[in-house]
PDB file of C-alpha atoms in Angstrom:
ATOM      1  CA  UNK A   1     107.471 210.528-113.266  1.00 43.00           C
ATOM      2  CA  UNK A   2     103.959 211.267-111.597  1.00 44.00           C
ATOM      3  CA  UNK A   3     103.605 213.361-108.844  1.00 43.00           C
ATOM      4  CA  UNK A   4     102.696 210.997-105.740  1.00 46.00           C
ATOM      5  CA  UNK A   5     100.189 213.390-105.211  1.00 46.00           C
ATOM      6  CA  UNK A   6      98.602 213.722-108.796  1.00 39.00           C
ATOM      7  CA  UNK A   7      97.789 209.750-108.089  1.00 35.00           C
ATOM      8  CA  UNK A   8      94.357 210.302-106.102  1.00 41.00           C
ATOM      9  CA  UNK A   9      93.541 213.042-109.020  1.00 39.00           C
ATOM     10  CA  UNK A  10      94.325 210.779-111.914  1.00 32.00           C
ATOM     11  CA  UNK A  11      92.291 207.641-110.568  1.00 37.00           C
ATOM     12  CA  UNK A  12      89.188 209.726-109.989  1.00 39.00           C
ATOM     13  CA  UNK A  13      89.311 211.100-113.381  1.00 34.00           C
ATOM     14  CA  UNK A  14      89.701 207.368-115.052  1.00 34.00           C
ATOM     15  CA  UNK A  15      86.567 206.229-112.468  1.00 39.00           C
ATOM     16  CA  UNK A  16      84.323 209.410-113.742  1.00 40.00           C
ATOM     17  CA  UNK A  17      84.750 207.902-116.794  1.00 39.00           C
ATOM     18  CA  UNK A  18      82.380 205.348-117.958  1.00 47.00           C
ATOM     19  CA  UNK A  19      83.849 202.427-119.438  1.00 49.00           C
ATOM     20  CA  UNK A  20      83.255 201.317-122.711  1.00 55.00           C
ATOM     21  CA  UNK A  21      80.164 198.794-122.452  1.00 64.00           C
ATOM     22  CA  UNK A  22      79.829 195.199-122.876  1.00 72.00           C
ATOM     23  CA  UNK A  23      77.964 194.232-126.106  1.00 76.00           C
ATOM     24  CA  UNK A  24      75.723 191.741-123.249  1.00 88.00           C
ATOM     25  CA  UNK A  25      75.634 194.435-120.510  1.00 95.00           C
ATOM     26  CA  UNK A  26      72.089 195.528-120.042  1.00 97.00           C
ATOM     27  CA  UNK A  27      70.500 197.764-117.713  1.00 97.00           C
ATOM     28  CA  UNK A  28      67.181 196.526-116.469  1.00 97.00           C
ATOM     29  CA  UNK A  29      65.339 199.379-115.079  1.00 97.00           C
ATOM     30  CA  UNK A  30      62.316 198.178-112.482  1.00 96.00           C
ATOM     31  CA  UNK A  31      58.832 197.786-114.162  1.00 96.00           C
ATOM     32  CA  UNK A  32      56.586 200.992-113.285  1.00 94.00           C
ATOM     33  CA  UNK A  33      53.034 201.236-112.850  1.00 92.00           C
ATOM     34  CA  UNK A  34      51.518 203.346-115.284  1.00 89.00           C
ATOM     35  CA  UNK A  35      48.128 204.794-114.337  1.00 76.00           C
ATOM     36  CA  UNK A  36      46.551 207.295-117.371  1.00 70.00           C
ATOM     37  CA  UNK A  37      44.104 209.505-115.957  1.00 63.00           C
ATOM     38  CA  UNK A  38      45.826 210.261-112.483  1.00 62.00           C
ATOM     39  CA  UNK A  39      48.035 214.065-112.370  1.00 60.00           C
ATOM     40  CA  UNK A  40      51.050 213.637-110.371  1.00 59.00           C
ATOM     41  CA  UNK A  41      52.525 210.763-108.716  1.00 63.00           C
ATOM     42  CA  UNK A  42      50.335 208.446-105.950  1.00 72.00           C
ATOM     43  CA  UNK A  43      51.828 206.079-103.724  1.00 79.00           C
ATOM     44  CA  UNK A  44      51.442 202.436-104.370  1.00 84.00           C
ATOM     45  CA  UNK A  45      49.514 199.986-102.797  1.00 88.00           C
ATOM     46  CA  UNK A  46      51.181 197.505-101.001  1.00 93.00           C
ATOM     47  CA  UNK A  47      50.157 194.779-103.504  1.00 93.00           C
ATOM     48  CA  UNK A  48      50.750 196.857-106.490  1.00 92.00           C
ATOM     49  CA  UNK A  49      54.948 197.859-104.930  1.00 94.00           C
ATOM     50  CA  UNK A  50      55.281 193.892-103.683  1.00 96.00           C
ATOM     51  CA  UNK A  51      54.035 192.450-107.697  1.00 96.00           C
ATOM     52  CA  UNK A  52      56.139 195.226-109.696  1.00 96.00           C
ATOM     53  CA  UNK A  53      59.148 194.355-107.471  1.00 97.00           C
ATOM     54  CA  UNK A  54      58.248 190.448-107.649  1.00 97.00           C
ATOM     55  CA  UNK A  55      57.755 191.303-111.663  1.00 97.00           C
ATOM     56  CA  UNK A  56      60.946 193.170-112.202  1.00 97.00           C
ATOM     57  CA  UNK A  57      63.156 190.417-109.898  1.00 98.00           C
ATOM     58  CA  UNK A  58      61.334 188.281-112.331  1.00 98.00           C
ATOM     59  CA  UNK A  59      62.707 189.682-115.344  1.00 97.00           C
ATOM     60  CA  UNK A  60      66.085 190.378-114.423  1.00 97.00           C
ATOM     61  CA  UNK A  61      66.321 186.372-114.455  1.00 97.00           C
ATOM     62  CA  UNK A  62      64.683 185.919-117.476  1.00 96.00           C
ATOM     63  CA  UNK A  63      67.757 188.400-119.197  1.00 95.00           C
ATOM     64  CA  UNK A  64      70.550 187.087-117.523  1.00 96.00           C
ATOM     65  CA  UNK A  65      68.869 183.482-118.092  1.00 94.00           C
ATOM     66  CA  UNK A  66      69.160 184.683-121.859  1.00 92.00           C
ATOM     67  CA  UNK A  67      72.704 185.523-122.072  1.00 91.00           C
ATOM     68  CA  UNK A  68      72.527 189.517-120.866  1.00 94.00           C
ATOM     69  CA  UNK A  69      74.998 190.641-118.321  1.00 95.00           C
ATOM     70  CA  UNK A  70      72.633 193.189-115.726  1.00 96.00           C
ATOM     71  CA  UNK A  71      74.600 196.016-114.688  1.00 97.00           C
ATOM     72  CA  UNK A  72      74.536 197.251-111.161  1.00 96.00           C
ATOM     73  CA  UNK A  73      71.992 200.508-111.477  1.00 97.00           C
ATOM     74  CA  UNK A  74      72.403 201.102-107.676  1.00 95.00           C
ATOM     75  CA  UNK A  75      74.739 204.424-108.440  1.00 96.00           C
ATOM     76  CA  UNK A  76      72.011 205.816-110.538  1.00 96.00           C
ATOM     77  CA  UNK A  77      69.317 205.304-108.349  1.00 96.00           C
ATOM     78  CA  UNK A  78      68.678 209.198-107.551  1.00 96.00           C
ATOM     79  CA  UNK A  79      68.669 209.829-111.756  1.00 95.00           C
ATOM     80  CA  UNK A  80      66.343 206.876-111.810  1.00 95.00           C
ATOM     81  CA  UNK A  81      64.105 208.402-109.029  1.00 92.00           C
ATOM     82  CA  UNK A  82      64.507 211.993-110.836  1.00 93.00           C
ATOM     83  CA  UNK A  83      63.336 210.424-114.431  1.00 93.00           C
ATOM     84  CA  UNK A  84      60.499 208.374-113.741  1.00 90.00           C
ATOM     85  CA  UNK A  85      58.480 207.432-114.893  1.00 89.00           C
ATOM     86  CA  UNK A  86      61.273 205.681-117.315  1.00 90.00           C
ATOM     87  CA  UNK A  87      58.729 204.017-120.028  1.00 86.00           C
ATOM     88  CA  UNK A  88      57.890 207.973-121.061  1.00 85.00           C
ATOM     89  CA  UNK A  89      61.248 210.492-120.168  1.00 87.00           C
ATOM     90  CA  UNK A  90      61.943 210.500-123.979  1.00 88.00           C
ATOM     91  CA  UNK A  91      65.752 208.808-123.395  1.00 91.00           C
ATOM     92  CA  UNK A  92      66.514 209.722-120.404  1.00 93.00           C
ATOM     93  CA  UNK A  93      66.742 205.482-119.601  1.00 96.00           C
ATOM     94  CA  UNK A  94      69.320 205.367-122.549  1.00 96.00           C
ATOM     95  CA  UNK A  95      71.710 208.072-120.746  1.00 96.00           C
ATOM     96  CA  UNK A  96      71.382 206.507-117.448  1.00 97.00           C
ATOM     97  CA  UNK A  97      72.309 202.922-118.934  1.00 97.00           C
ATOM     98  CA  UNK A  98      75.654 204.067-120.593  1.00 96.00           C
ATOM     99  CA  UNK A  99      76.250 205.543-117.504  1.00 96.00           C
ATOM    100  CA  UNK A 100      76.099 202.204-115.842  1.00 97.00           C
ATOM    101  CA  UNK A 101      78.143 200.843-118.429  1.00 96.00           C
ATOM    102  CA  UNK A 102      75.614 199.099-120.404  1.00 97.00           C
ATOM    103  CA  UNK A 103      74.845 198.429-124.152  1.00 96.00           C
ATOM    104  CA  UNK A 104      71.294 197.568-124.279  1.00 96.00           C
ATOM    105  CA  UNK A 105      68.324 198.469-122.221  1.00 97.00           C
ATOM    106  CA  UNK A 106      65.357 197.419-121.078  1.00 97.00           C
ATOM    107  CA  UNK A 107      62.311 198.809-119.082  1.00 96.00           C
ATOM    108  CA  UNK A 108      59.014 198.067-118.889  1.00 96.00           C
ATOM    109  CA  UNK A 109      55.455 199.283-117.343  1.00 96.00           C
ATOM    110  CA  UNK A 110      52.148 197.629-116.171  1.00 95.00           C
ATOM    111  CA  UNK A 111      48.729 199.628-116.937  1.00 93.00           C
ATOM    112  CA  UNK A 112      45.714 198.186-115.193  1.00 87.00           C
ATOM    113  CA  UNK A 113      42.749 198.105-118.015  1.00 83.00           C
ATOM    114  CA  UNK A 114      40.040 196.471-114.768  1.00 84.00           C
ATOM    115  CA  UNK A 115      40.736 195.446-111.779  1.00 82.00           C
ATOM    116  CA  UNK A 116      41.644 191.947-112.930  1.00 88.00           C
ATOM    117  CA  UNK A 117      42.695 193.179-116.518  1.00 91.00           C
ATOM    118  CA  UNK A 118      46.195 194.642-116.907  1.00 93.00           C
ATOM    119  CA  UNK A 119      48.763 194.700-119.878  1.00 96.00           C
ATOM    120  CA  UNK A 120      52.547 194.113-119.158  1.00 97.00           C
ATOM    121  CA  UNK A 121      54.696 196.321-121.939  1.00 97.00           C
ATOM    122  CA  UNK A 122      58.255 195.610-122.256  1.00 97.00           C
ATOM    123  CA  UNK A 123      60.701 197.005-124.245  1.00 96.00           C
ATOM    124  CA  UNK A 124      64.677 196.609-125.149  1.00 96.00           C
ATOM    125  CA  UNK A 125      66.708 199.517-126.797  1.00 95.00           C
ATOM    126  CA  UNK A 126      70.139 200.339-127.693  1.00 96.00           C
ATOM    127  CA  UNK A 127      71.404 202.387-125.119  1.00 96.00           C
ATOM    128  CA  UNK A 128      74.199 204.522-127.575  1.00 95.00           C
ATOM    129  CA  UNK A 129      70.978 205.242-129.806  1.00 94.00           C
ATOM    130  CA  UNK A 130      67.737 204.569-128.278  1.00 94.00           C
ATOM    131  CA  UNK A 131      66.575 202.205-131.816  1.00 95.00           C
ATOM    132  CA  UNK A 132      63.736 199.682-130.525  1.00 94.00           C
ATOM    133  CA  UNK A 133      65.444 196.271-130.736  1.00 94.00           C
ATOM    134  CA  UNK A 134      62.245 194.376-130.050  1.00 94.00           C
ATOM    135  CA  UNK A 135      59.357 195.106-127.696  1.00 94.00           C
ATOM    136  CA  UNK A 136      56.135 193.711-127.172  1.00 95.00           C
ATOM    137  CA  UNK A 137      52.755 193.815-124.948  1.00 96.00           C
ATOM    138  CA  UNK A 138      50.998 190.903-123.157  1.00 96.00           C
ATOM    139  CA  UNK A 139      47.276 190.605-121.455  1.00 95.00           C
ATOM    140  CA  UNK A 140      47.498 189.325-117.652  1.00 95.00           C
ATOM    141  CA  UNK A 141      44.244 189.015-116.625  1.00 94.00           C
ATOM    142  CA  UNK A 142      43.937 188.410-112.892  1.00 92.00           C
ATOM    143  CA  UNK A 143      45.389 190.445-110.585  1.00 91.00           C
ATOM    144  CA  UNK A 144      48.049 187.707-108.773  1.00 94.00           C
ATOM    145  CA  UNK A 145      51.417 186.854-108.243  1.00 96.00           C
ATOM    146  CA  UNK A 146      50.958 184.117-110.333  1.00 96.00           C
ATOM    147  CA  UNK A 147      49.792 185.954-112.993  1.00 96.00           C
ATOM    148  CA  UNK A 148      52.285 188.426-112.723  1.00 96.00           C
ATOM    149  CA  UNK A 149      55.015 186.392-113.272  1.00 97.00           C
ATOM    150  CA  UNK A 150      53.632 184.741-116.247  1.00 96.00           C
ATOM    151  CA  UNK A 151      53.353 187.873-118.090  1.00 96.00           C
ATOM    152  CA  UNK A 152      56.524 187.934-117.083  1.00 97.00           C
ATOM    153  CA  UNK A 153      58.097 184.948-118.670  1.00 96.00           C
ATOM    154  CA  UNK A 154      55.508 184.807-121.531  1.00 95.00           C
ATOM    155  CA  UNK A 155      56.679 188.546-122.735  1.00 95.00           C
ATOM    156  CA  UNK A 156      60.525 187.802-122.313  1.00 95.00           C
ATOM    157  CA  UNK A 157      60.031 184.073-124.184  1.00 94.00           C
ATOM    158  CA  UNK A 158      57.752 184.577-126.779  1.00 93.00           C
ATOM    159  CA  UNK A 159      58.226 188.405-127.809  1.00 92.00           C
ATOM    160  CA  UNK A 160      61.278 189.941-126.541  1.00 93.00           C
ATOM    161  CA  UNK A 161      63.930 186.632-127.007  1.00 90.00           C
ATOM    162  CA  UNK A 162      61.736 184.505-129.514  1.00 85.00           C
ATOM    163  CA  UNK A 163      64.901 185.367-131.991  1.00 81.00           C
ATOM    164  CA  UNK A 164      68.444 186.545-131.673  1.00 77.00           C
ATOM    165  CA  UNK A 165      68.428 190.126-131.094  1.00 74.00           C
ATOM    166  CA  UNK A 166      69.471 192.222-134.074  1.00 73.00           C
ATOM    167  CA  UNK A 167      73.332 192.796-134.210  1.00 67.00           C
ATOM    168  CA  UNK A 168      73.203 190.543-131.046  1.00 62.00           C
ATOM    169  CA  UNK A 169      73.759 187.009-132.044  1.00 49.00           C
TER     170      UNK A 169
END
């Protein structure tokens, strides 16, 4: 018979444990802005914080629309802000996802080429061992929402979900 007082002790040490993901769970990390060239992190402009946001919303949608399961990465929000830039930390996106419980994840980055030239990269990996399941790369020229969000959907429709994912269908 338990302890009444080993009770509290036991159900923290079953909620420190990460559950075993869902083959569908992924963890969709916010786009970033990469900028080459620049040492250290600058804020972003206004524009540039409202389109990523707009742009990651944006593809959170387009993965659930696709049969993924996002998992909730509010918990890991200080790893997140301790990692980033994500598209670059060398796995460090991989360990935060199984932390959150998910299977599969994906992150992405804009790089502006011009001022009306950027490229949208987007990538999806398995979160137990970091393989590339399928990325690809996509020209938005013009600097808009509406462009944005094209990328967007183009990336996600005709690169990233074109074909079951591997092991995935």
């Amino acid at each position: 018979m338990l302890v009444p007082r080993a009770l509290p002790a036991l159900a923290a040490l079953l909620l420190s444990v990460p559950a075993a993901a869902a083959p569908d769970a992924a963890a969709v990390f916010g786009i970033e802005l990469a900028e080459p060239g620049t040492i250290g992190p600058r804020p972003l402009r206004p524009e540039d914080a409202r389109r990523l946001a707009l742009a990651s919303e944006a593809l959170r949608r387009e993965v659930a629309g696709r049969g993924l399961e996002p998992v909730d990465l509010g918990p890991q929000a200080a790893a997140i802000r301790r990692d980033a830039p994500l598209y670059k930390c060398e796995g460090c996106a991989e360990t935060i996802a199984k932390a959150a419980g998910a299977a599969l994840v994906v992150y992405g980055y804009v790089q502006r080429s011009a001022p009306q030239v950027l490229n949208l990269t987007i990538t999806i990996t398995d979160a137990d061992s970091g393989k590339v399941l399928r990325g690809g790369q996509v020209v938005i020229q013009g600097d808009t929402d509406d462009t944005w969000l094209h990328g967007v959907r183009s990336l996600v429709k005709n690169r990233l979900f074109a074909e079951p994912l591997p092991n995935r269908s």
